Coordinates of N, CA, C and O in Angstrom, one line a residue:
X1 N 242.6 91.9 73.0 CA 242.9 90.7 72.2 C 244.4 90.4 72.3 O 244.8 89.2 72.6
X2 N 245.3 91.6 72.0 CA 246.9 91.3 72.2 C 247.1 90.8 73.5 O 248.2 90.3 73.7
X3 N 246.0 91.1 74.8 CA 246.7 90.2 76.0 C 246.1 88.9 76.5 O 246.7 88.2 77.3
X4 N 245.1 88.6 76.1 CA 244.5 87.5 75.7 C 245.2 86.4 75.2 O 245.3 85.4 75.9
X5 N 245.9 86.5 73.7 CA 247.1 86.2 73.1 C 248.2 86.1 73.9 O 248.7 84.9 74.0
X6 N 248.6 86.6 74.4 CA 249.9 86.5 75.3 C 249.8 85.8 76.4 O 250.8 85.5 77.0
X7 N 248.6 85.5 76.8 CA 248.4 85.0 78.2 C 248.5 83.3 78.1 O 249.3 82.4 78.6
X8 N 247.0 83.3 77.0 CA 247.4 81.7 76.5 C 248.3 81.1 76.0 O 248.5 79.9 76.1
X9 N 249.0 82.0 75.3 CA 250.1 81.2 74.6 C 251.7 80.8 76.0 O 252.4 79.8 75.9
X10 N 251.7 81.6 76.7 CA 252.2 81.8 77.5 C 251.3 80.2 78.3 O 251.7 79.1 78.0
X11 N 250.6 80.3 78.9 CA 249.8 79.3 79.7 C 250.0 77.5 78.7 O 249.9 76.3 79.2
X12 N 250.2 78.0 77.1 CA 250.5 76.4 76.6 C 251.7 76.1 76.4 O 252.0 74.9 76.4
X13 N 253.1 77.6 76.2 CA 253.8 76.8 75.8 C 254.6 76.6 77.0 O 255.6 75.9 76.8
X14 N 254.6 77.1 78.3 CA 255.4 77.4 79.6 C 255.4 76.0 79.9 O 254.4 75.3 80.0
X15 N 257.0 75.4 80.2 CA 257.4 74.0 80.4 C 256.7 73.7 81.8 O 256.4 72.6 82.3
X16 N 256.6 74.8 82.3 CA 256.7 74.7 83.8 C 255.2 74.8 84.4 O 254.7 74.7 85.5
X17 N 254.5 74.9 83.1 CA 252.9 74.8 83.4 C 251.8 73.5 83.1 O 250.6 73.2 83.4
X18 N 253.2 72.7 82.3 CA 252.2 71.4 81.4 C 251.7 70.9 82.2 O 250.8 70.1 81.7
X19 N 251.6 70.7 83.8 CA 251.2 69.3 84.5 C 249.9 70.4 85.3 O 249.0 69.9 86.0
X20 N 250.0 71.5 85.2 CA 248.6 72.2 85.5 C 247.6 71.9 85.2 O 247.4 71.8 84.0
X21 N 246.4 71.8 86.1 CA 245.1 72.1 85.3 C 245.2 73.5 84.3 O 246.0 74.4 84.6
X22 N 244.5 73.5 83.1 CA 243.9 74.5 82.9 C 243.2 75.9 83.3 O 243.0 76.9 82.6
X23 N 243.0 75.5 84.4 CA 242.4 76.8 85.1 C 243.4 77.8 85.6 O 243.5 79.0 85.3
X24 N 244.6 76.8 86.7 CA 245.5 77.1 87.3 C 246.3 77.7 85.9 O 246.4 78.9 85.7
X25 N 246.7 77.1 85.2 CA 247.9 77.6 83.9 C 247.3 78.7 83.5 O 248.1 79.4 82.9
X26 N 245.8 79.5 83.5 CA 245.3 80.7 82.9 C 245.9 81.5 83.9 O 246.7 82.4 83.9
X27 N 245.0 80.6 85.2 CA 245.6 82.1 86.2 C 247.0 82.6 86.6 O 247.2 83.7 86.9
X28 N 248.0 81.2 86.5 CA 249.5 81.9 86.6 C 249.9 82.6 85.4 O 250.9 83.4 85.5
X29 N 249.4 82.4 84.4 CA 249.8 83.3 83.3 C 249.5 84.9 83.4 O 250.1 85.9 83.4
X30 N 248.2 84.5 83.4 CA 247.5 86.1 83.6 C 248.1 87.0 84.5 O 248.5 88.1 84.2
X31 N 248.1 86.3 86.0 CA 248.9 86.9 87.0 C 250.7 87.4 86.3 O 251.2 88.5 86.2
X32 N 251.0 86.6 85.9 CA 252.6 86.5 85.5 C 252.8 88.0 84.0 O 253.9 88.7 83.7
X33 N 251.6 88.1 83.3 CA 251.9 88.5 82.3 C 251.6 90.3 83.0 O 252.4 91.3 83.0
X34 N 250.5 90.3 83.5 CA 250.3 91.4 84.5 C 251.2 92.0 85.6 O 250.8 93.0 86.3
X35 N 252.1 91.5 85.8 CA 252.7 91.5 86.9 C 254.1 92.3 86.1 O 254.6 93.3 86.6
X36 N 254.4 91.5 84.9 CA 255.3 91.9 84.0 C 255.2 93.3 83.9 O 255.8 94.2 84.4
X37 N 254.3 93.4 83.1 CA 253.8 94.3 81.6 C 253.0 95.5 82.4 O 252.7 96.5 81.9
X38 N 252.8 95.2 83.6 CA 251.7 96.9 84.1 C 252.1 97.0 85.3 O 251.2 97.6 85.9
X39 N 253.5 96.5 86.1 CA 253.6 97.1 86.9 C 254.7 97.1 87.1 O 255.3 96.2 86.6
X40 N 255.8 98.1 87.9 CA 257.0 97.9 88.2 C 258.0 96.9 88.7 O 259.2 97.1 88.9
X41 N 257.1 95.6 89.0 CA 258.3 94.6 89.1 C 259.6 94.0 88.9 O 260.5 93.5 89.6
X42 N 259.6 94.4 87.7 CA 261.1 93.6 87.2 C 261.7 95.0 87.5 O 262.9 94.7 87.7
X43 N 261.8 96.6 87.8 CA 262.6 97.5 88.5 C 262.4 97.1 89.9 O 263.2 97.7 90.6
X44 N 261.8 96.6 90.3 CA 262.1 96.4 92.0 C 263.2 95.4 92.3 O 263.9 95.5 93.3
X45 N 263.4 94.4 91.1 CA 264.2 93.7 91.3 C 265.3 93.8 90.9 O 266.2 93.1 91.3
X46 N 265.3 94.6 89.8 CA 266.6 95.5 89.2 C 267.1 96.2 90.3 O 268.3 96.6 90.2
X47 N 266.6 96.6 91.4 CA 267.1 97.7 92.4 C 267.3 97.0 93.8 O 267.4 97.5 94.9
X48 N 267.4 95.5 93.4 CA 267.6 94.5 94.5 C 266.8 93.8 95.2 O 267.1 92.9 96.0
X49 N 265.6 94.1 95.0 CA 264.8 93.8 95.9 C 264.4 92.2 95.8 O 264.2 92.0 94.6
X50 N 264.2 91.1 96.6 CA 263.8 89.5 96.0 C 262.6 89.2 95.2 O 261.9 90.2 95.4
X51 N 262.3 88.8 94.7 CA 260.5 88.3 94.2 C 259.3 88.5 95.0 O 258.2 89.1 94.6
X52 N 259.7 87.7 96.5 CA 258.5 88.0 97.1 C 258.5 89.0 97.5 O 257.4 89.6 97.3
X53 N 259.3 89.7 97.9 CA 259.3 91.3 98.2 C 258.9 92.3 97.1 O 258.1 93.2 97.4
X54 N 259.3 92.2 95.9 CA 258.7 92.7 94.7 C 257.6 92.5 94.2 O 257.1 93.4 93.5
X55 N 256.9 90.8 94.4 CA 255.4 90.9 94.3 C 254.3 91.4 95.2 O 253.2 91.4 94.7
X56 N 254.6 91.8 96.5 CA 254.1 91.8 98.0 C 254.3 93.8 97.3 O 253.2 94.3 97.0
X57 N 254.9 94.2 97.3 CA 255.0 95.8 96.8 C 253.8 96.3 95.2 O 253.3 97.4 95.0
X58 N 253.8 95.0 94.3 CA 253.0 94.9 93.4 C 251.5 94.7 93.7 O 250.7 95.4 93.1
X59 N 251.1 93.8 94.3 CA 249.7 93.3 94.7 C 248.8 93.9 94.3 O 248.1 93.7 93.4
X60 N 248.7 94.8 95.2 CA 247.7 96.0 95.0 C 247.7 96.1 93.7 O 247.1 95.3 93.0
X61 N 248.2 97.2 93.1 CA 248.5 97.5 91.5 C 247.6 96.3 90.4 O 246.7 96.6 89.7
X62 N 248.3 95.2 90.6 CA 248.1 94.2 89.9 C 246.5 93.6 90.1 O 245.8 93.0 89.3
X63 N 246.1 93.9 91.3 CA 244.7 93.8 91.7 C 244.2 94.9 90.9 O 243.7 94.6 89.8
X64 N 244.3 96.1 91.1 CA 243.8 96.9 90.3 C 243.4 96.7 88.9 O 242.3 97.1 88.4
X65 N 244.3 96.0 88.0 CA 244.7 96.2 86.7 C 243.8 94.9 86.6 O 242.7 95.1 86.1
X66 N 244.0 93.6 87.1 CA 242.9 92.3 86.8 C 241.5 93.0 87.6 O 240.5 92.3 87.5
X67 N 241.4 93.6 88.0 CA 239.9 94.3 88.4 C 239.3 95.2 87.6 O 238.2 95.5 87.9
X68 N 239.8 95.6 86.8 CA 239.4 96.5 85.8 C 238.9 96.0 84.0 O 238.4 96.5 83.1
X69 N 239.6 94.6 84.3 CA 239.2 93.7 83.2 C 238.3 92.8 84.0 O 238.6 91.6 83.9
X70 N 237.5 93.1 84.7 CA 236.7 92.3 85.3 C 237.0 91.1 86.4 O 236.1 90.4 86.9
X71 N 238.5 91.0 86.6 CA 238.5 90.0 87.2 C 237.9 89.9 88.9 O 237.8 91.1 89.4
X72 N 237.7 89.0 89.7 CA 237.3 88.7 90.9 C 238.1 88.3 91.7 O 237.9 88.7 92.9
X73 N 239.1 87.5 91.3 CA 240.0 86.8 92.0 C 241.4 88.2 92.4 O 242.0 89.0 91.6
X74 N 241.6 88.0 93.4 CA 242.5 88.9 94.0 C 244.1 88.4 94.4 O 244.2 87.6 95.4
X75 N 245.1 88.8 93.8 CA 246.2 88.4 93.9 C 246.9 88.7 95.4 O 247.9 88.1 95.9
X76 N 246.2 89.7 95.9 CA 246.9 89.9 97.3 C 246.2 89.4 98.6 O 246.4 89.5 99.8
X77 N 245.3 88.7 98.0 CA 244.6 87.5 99.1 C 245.0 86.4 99.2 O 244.5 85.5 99.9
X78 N 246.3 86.3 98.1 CA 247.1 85.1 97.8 C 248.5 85.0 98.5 O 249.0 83.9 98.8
X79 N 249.3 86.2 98.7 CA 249.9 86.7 99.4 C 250.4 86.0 100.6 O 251.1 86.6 101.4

């Protein structure tokens, strides 16, 4: 429930999401909140490393963690 919460509210109040469909604003959030919160990202980038390099090191993981809540859609086929 608490990430559920965090994902939507995240997906309505994000400036940078309003002109999204719906669908897309769930899935950058979800991706975005997961990406945070269960995987080492923001230390990859603490240790220098750029975004895309720090998400491209994440992928997998982050696949793991939305596959375990059932998700289908795969972040490193996005890649």
């Amino acid at each position: 429930a608490h990430e559920r919460g965090a994902v939507l509210d995240h997906a309505v109040d994000s400036p940078g999401l309003r002109k999204a469909s719906p669908e897309t604003a769930a899935w950058l959030s979800l991706v975005a909140y997961v990406r945070h919160v269960f995987t080492d990202y923001d230390a990859l980038l603490a240790d220098g490393y750029d975004a895309d390099s720090a998400r491209f090191f994440v992928a997998a993981e982050m696949d793991e963690v939305l596959a375990g809540w059932g998700v289908r859609r795969r972040v490193a086929d996005e890649a």
